[in-house]
PDB file of C-alpha atoms in Angstrom:
ATOM      1  CA  UNK A 895     -19.140  28.099 -12.984  1.00 49.00           C
ATOM      2  CA  UNK A 896     -21.498  25.413 -11.730  1.00 47.00           C
ATOM      3  CA  UNK A 897     -19.494  22.535  -9.907  1.00 45.00           C
ATOM      4  CA  UNK A 898     -20.681  19.112 -11.094  1.00 42.00           C
ATOM      5  CA  UNK A 899     -21.402  16.340  -8.566  1.00 37.00           C
ATOM      6  CA  UNK A 900     -20.547  12.748  -9.298  1.00 34.00           C
ATOM      7  CA  UNK A 901     -20.463   9.696  -7.640  1.00 35.00           C
ATOM      8  CA  UNK A 902     -16.862   8.698  -6.413  1.00 34.00           C
ATOM      9  CA  UNK A 903     -16.124   5.081  -5.841  1.00 36.00           C
ATOM     10  CA  UNK A 904     -12.578   4.026  -4.662  1.00 37.00           C
ATOM     11  CA  UNK A 905     -13.238   0.833  -6.838  1.00 40.00           C
ATOM     12  CA  UNK A 906     -13.487   3.008  -9.731  1.00 35.00           C
ATOM     13  CA  UNK A 907      -9.799   3.906  -9.182  1.00 41.00           C
ATOM     14  CA  UNK A 908      -8.503   0.663  -8.169  1.00 46.00           C
ATOM     15  CA  UNK A 909     -10.671  -2.051  -9.333  1.00 45.00           C
ATOM     16  CA  UNK A 910      -9.480  -4.576  -6.631  1.00 50.00           C
ATOM     17  CA  UNK A 911     -10.204  -2.058  -4.024  1.00 56.00           C
ATOM     18  CA  UNK A 912     -13.602  -1.989  -2.419  1.00 52.00           C
ATOM     19  CA  UNK A 913     -14.490  -0.601   0.772  1.00 53.00           C
ATOM     20  CA  UNK A 914     -17.909   0.128   2.374  1.00 48.00           C
ATOM     21  CA  UNK A 915     -19.378   3.518   2.782  1.00 42.00           C
ATOM     22  CA  UNK A 916     -17.235   5.083   0.045  1.00 40.00           C
ATOM     23  CA  UNK A 917     -19.828   5.499  -2.581  1.00 34.00           C
ATOM     24  CA  UNK A 918     -21.095   8.833  -1.807  1.00 31.00           C
ATOM     25  CA  UNK A 919     -22.098  12.012  -3.721  1.00 27.00           C
ATOM     26  CA  UNK A 920     -19.598  15.012  -3.211  1.00 28.00           C
ATOM     27  CA  UNK A 921     -17.325  17.292  -5.576  1.00 29.00           C
ATOM     28  CA  UNK A 922     -14.526  15.394  -7.062  1.00 31.00           C
ATOM     29  CA  UNK A 923     -11.664  16.850  -5.010  1.00 30.00           C
ATOM     30  CA  UNK A 924      -8.531  14.552  -4.611  1.00 33.00           C
ATOM     31  CA  UNK A 925      -6.210  16.007  -2.272  1.00 35.00           C
ATOM     32  CA  UNK A 926      -3.014  16.109  -4.012  1.00 34.00           C
ATOM     33  CA  UNK A 927       0.399  16.863  -2.471  1.00 32.00           C
ATOM     34  CA  UNK A 928       3.357  17.268  -4.785  1.00 32.00           C
ATOM     35  CA  UNK A 929       5.931  14.306  -4.314  1.00 33.00           C
ATOM     36  CA  UNK A 930       8.369  16.864  -2.795  1.00 32.00           C
ATOM     37  CA  UNK A 931      10.012  15.614   0.577  1.00 35.00           C
ATOM     38  CA  UNK A 932      10.139  19.176   2.192  1.00 34.00           C
ATOM     39  CA  UNK A 933       6.237  19.710   1.490  1.00 31.00           C
ATOM     40  CA  UNK A 934       5.159  16.185   2.286  1.00 36.00           C
ATOM     41  CA  UNK A 935       7.082  16.168   5.726  1.00 35.00           C
ATOM     42  CA  UNK A 936       4.771  18.921   6.702  1.00 36.00           C
ATOM     43  CA  UNK A 937       1.776  16.585   6.765  1.00 36.00           C
ATOM     44  CA  UNK A 938       3.135  13.300   7.901  1.00 38.00           C
ATOM     45  CA  UNK A 939       5.064  11.947  11.017  1.00 41.00           C
ATOM     46  CA  UNK A 940       8.547  10.465  10.255  1.00 40.00           C
ATOM     47  CA  UNK A 941       9.473   9.686   6.450  1.00 40.00           C
ATOM     48  CA  UNK A 942       6.727  10.792   4.025  1.00 38.00           C
ATOM     49  CA  UNK A 943       5.075   8.253   1.656  1.00 40.00           C
ATOM     50  CA  UNK A 944       7.545   8.632  -1.034  1.00 34.00           C
ATOM     51  CA  UNK A 945       8.671   4.919  -1.445  1.00 35.00           C
ATOM     52  CA  UNK A 946       6.933   4.839  -5.236  1.00 33.00           C
ATOM     53  CA  UNK A 947      10.493   4.188  -6.499  1.00 32.00           C
ATOM     54  CA  UNK A 948      10.523   0.652  -4.928  1.00 38.00           C
ATOM     55  CA  UNK A 949       8.198  -0.202  -7.652  1.00 40.00           C
ATOM     56  CA  UNK A 950      11.314   0.226 -10.090  1.00 46.00           C
ATOM     57  CA  UNK A 951      13.043  -2.697  -8.559  1.00 54.00           C
ATOM     58  CA  UNK A 952      10.948  -4.933 -10.318  1.00 74.00           C
ATOM     59  CA  UNK A 953      12.549  -6.208 -13.513  1.00 84.00           C
ATOM     60  CA  UNK A 954      11.944  -9.393 -15.646  1.00 87.00           C
ATOM     61  CA  UNK A 955      14.394 -12.235 -14.617  1.00 89.00           C
ATOM     62  CA  UNK A 956      15.143 -10.722 -11.458  1.00 88.00           C
ATOM     63  CA  UNK A 957      15.198 -12.913  -8.437  1.00 88.00           C
ATOM     64  CA  UNK A 958      13.088 -12.170  -5.400  1.00 84.00           C
ATOM     65  CA  UNK A 959      11.570 -13.294  -2.360  1.00 82.00           C
ATOM     66  CA  UNK A 960       7.929 -13.507  -2.125  1.00 81.00           C
ATOM     67  CA  UNK A 961       6.009 -12.554   1.298  1.00 74.00           C
ATOM     68  CA  UNK A 962       5.695 -15.993   2.273  1.00 72.00           C
ATOM     69  CA  UNK A 963       9.403 -16.137   1.912  1.00 76.00           C
ATOM     70  CA  UNK A 964       9.395 -18.391  -1.301  1.00 83.00           C
ATOM     71  CA  UNK A 965      12.397 -17.789  -3.889  1.00 88.00           C
ATOM     72  CA  UNK A 966      10.909 -16.790  -7.275  1.00 90.00           C
ATOM     73  CA  UNK A 967      11.740 -15.129 -10.700  1.00 91.00           C
ATOM     74  CA  UNK A 968       9.862 -12.015 -12.190  1.00 90.00           C
ATOM     75  CA  UNK A 969       8.350 -13.379 -15.458  1.00 91.00           C
ATOM     76  CA  UNK A 970       6.357 -10.050 -16.443  1.00 86.00           C
ATOM     77  CA  UNK A 971       5.886  -6.460 -15.213  1.00 80.00           C
ATOM     78  CA  UNK A 972       1.890  -5.303 -15.293  1.00 73.00           C
ATOM     79  CA  UNK A 973       1.699  -1.638 -14.235  1.00 64.00           C
ATOM     80  CA  UNK A 974       2.477  -1.445 -10.425  1.00 61.00           C
ATOM     81  CA  UNK A 975       2.512  -5.236 -10.253  1.00 72.00           C
ATOM     82  CA  UNK A 976       5.240  -8.116 -10.693  1.00 82.00           C
ATOM     83  CA  UNK A 977       4.054 -11.369 -11.962  1.00 86.00           C
ATOM     84  CA  UNK A 978       6.174 -14.091 -10.533  1.00 89.00           C
ATOM     85  CA  UNK A 979       6.810 -17.758 -10.575  1.00 91.00           C
ATOM     86  CA  UNK A 980       7.795 -19.448  -7.352  1.00 90.00           C
ATOM     87  CA  UNK A 981      10.551 -22.142  -7.831  1.00 89.00           C
ATOM     88  CA  UNK A 982       8.235 -24.878  -6.382  1.00 85.00           C
ATOM     89  CA  UNK A 983       5.178 -24.271  -8.411  1.00 87.00           C
ATOM     90  CA  UNK A 984       4.221 -23.913 -12.122  1.00 86.00           C
ATOM     91  CA  UNK A 985       1.791 -21.105 -11.927  1.00 87.00           C
ATOM     92  CA  UNK A 986       2.339 -17.313 -11.682  1.00 88.00           C
ATOM     93  CA  UNK A 987       1.176 -15.031  -8.938  1.00 86.00           C
ATOM     94  CA  UNK A 988       1.205 -11.311  -9.117  1.00 82.00           C
ATOM     95  CA  UNK A 989       2.445  -8.978  -6.233  1.00 79.00           C
ATOM     96  CA  UNK A 990       3.118  -4.957  -5.770  1.00 73.00           C
ATOM     97  CA  UNK A 991       6.873  -4.479  -6.126  1.00 74.00           C
ATOM     98  CA  UNK A 992       7.173  -3.386  -2.654  1.00 71.00           C
ATOM     99  CA  UNK A 993       6.001  -6.725  -1.206  1.00 73.00           C
ATOM    100  CA  UNK A 994       8.989  -8.546  -2.858  1.00 77.00           C
ATOM    101  CA  UNK A 995      12.511  -8.557  -1.358  1.00 75.00           C
ATOM    102  CA  UNK A 996      15.169  -8.555  -4.033  1.00 74.00           C
ATOM    103  CA  UNK A 997      17.873 -11.314  -3.951  1.00 70.00           C
ATOM    104  CA  UNK A 998      21.530  -9.870  -3.554  1.00 55.00           C
ATOM    105  CA  UNK A 999      23.234  -9.894  -6.822  1.00 52.00           C
ATOM    106  CA  UNK A1000      20.041 -10.357  -8.964  1.00 51.00           C
ATOM    107  CA  UNK A1001      20.486  -7.314 -10.984  1.00 49.00           C
ATOM    108  CA  UNK A1002      18.763  -4.613  -9.340  1.00 46.00           C
ATOM    109  CA  UNK A1003      18.988  -3.889  -5.328  1.00 41.00           C
ATOM    110  CA  UNK A1004      15.986  -2.795  -3.370  1.00 41.00           C
ATOM    111  CA  UNK A1005      15.838   0.923  -2.821  1.00 38.00           C
ATOM    112  CA  UNK A1006      16.085   0.795   1.088  1.00 41.00           C
ATOM    113  CA  UNK A1007      15.741  -1.982   3.738  1.00 41.00           C
ATOM    114  CA  UNK A1008      12.365  -2.565   5.121  1.00 41.00           C
ATOM    115  CA  UNK A1009      11.454  -1.761   8.974  1.00 43.00           C
ATOM    116  CA  UNK A1010       9.895  -4.348  10.876  1.00 51.00           C
ATOM    117  CA  UNK A1011       9.132  -2.209  13.706  1.00 67.00           C
ATOM    118  CA  UNK A1012       5.632  -2.491  15.014  1.00 78.00           C
ATOM    119  CA  UNK A1013       2.809  -0.191  13.587  1.00 87.00           C
ATOM    120  CA  UNK A1014       2.146   2.491  16.155  1.00 91.00           C
ATOM    121  CA  UNK A1015      -1.456   3.774  17.211  1.00 94.00           C
ATOM    122  CA  UNK A1016      -2.695   6.611  15.154  1.00 95.00           C
ATOM    123  CA  UNK A1017      -4.811   7.539  11.928  1.00 95.00           C
ATOM    124  CA  UNK A1018      -2.817   6.599   8.573  1.00 94.00           C
ATOM    125  CA  UNK A1019      -4.250   8.179   5.433  1.00 91.00           C
ATOM    126  CA  UNK A1020      -3.944   6.343   2.181  1.00 89.00           C
ATOM    127  CA  UNK A1021      -2.408   7.783  -0.912  1.00 84.00           C
ATOM    128  CA  UNK A1022      -1.859   6.722  -4.507  1.00 78.00           C
ATOM    129  CA  UNK A1023       0.364   7.883  -6.908  1.00 69.00           C
ATOM    130  CA  UNK A1024      -0.659   9.630 -10.321  1.00 70.00           C
ATOM    131  CA  UNK A1025       2.552  10.828 -12.154  1.00 59.00           C
ATOM    132  CA  UNK A1026       4.675  12.367  -9.451  1.00 54.00           C
ATOM    133  CA  UNK A1027       1.698  13.378  -7.425  1.00 64.00           C
ATOM    134  CA  UNK A1028       0.186  11.712  -4.425  1.00 66.00           C
ATOM    135  CA  UNK A1029      -3.471  11.623  -4.054  1.00 81.00           C
ATOM    136  CA  UNK A1030      -5.674  11.150  -1.055  1.00 85.00           C
ATOM    137  CA  UNK A1031      -7.737   7.993  -1.610  1.00 87.00           C
ATOM    138  CA  UNK A1032     -10.297   8.731   0.801  1.00 90.00           C
ATOM    139  CA  UNK A1033      -9.379   5.642   2.832  1.00 91.00           C
ATOM    140  CA  UNK A1034      -8.056   5.767   6.434  1.00 94.00           C
ATOM    141  CA  UNK A1035      -6.579   2.926   8.520  1.00 96.00           C
ATOM    142  CA  UNK A1036      -6.833   3.976  12.200  1.00 97.00           C
ATOM    143  CA  UNK A1037      -4.809   1.623  14.259  1.00 96.00           C
ATOM    144  CA  UNK A1038      -6.558   1.763  17.868  1.00 97.00           C
ATOM    145  CA  UNK A1039      -4.075  -0.410  19.747  1.00 94.00           C
ATOM    146  CA  UNK A1040      -1.933  -3.427  19.135  1.00 91.00           C
ATOM    147  CA  UNK A1041      -4.229  -5.925  17.356  1.00 95.00           C
ATOM    148  CA  UNK A1042      -7.158  -3.483  16.942  1.00 97.00           C
ATOM    149  CA  UNK A1043      -7.929  -1.198  14.185  1.00 98.00           C
ATOM    150  CA  UNK A1044     -10.850   0.653  12.659  1.00 97.00           C
ATOM    151  CA  UNK A1045     -11.723   2.113   9.045  1.00 95.00           C
ATOM    152  CA  UNK A1046     -12.476   5.792   8.261  1.00 94.00           C
ATOM    153  CA  UNK A1047     -16.120   5.015   9.142  1.00 95.00           C
ATOM    154  CA  UNK A1048     -15.353   3.621  12.580  1.00 96.00           C
ATOM    155  CA  UNK A1049     -15.953  -0.175  11.542  1.00 97.00           C
ATOM    156  CA  UNK A1050     -13.615  -1.959  13.555  1.00 97.00           C
ATOM    157  CA  UNK A1051     -11.556  -5.152  13.135  1.00 97.00           C
ATOM    158  CA  UNK A1052      -8.516  -7.343  14.270  1.00 97.00           C
ATOM    159  CA  UNK A1053      -4.960  -7.513  12.826  1.00 96.00           C
ATOM    160  CA  UNK A1054      -1.571  -9.026  13.817  1.00 94.00           C
ATOM    161  CA  UNK A1055       1.747  -8.349  12.623  1.00 92.00           C
ATOM    162  CA  UNK A1056       4.286 -10.690  11.565  1.00 87.00           C
ATOM    163  CA  UNK A1057       7.565  -8.989  11.116  1.00 84.00           C
ATOM    164  CA  UNK A1058       6.996  -6.167   8.411  1.00 83.00           C
ATOM    165  CA  UNK A1059       3.605  -8.188   7.248  1.00 88.00           C
ATOM    166  CA  UNK A1060       0.238  -7.076   8.693  1.00 92.00           C
ATOM    167  CA  UNK A1061      -2.354  -9.647   8.489  1.00 92.00           C
ATOM    168  CA  UNK A1062      -5.927  -8.003   8.834  1.00 95.00           C
ATOM    169  CA  UNK A1063      -8.032 -10.888  10.708  1.00 96.00           C
ATOM    170  CA  UNK A1064     -11.374  -9.225  10.314  1.00 96.00           C
ATOM    171  CA  UNK A1065     -13.056  -5.986   9.170  1.00 96.00           C
ATOM    172  CA  UNK A1066     -13.069  -4.081   6.344  1.00 94.00           C
ATOM    173  CA  UNK A1067      -9.322  -4.895   5.118  1.00 95.00           C
ATOM    174  CA  UNK A1068      -9.636  -8.643   6.067  1.00 93.00           C
ATOM    175  CA  UNK A1069      -8.893  -9.712   2.550  1.00 88.00           C
ATOM    176  CA  UNK A1070      -6.310  -7.020   1.856  1.00 89.00           C
ATOM    177  CA  UNK A1071      -2.662  -7.625   2.217  1.00 86.00           C
ATOM    178  CA  UNK A1072      -0.441  -4.889   4.118  1.00 89.00           C
ATOM    179  CA  UNK A1073       3.278  -4.264   4.864  1.00 82.00           C
ATOM    180  CA  UNK A1074       5.096  -1.956   7.037  1.00 85.00           C
ATOM    181  CA  UNK A1075       7.658   0.382   5.577  1.00 78.00           C
ATOM    182  CA  UNK A1076       9.561   3.308   7.661  1.00 73.00           C
ATOM    183  CA  UNK A1077       6.499   3.473   9.813  1.00 81.00           C
ATOM    184  CA  UNK A1078       4.110   3.652   7.167  1.00 84.00           C
ATOM    185  CA  UNK A1079       1.252   1.166   6.049  1.00 90.00           C
ATOM    186  CA  UNK A1080       1.653  -0.223   2.453  1.00 86.00           C
ATOM    187  CA  UNK A1081      -2.054  -1.461   1.728  1.00 88.00           C
ATOM    188  CA  UNK A1082      -2.538  -3.836  -1.022  1.00 84.00           C
ATOM    189  CA  UNK A1083      -5.311  -5.278  -2.830  1.00 78.00           C
ATOM    190  CA  UNK A1084      -6.080  -8.941  -2.216  1.00 77.00           C
ATOM    191  CA  UNK A1085      -3.985  -9.990  -5.366  1.00 73.00           C
ATOM    192  CA  UNK A1086      -1.371  -7.471  -4.789  1.00 69.00           C
ATOM    193  CA  UNK A1087      -1.470  -5.971  -8.036  1.00 67.00           C
ATOM    194  CA  UNK A1088      -2.777  -2.576  -6.702  1.00 72.00           C
ATOM    195  CA  UNK A1089      -1.555  -0.541  -3.583  1.00 76.00           C
ATOM    196  CA  UNK A1090      -1.739   2.544  -1.540  1.00 84.00           C
ATOM    197  CA  UNK A1091       0.799   4.150   0.565  1.00 83.00           C
ATOM    198  CA  UNK A1092      -0.586   5.085   4.172  1.00 88.00           C
ATOM    199  CA  UNK A1093       1.112   7.471   6.486  1.00 86.00           C
ATOM    200  CA  UNK A1094       0.514   8.516  10.024  1.00 88.00           C
ATOM    201  CA  UNK A1095      -1.048  11.949  10.383  1.00 85.00           C
ATOM    202  CA  UNK A1096       0.732  14.351  12.681  1.00 77.00           C
ATOM    203  CA  UNK A1097      -0.860  14.513  16.307  1.00 74.00           C
ATOM    204  CA  UNK A1098      -2.918  11.487  15.546  1.00 68.00           C
TER     205      UNK A1098
END
């Protein structure tokens, strides 16, 4: 059977993700890892990237705290995104659920506490979820040292970490939001409506 070659662009999977150097012709192969801890642990250091359940903590009417520390109320759920209205403004913003802290007693506790531990050097491969399967997105975040990173193709940039939040100050991911969770990097689109879970490769 002849294998068909077609262009694969990350932007076609996540409209808000757009990274340079991805639009290449190659066989359509997405490295899939079944969401089974025993299997995933063979590929990643620490806890495997199985925090997708955190998305379930988003419920209409739920009280949350946004990444900027502002109290808000969830007004709608849109796929992997949570639309919220902050208490001090009239408009709504959209975030990935993992970026929101749940207010105690608001009806649905968060899945697990988020570690504010500094991200360590190494290569973090990014995955997205389809059904119950994690799929390699062809996006890597290489942490070179404290404050310096590079993408899959060696394009470098700077970042800083404020608690659990990672702020990319320059480079490929400059306009993208990021968050640390149990030693992994949760990489979100600029608006926060889509995200990927990036986990450190063993030995990197």
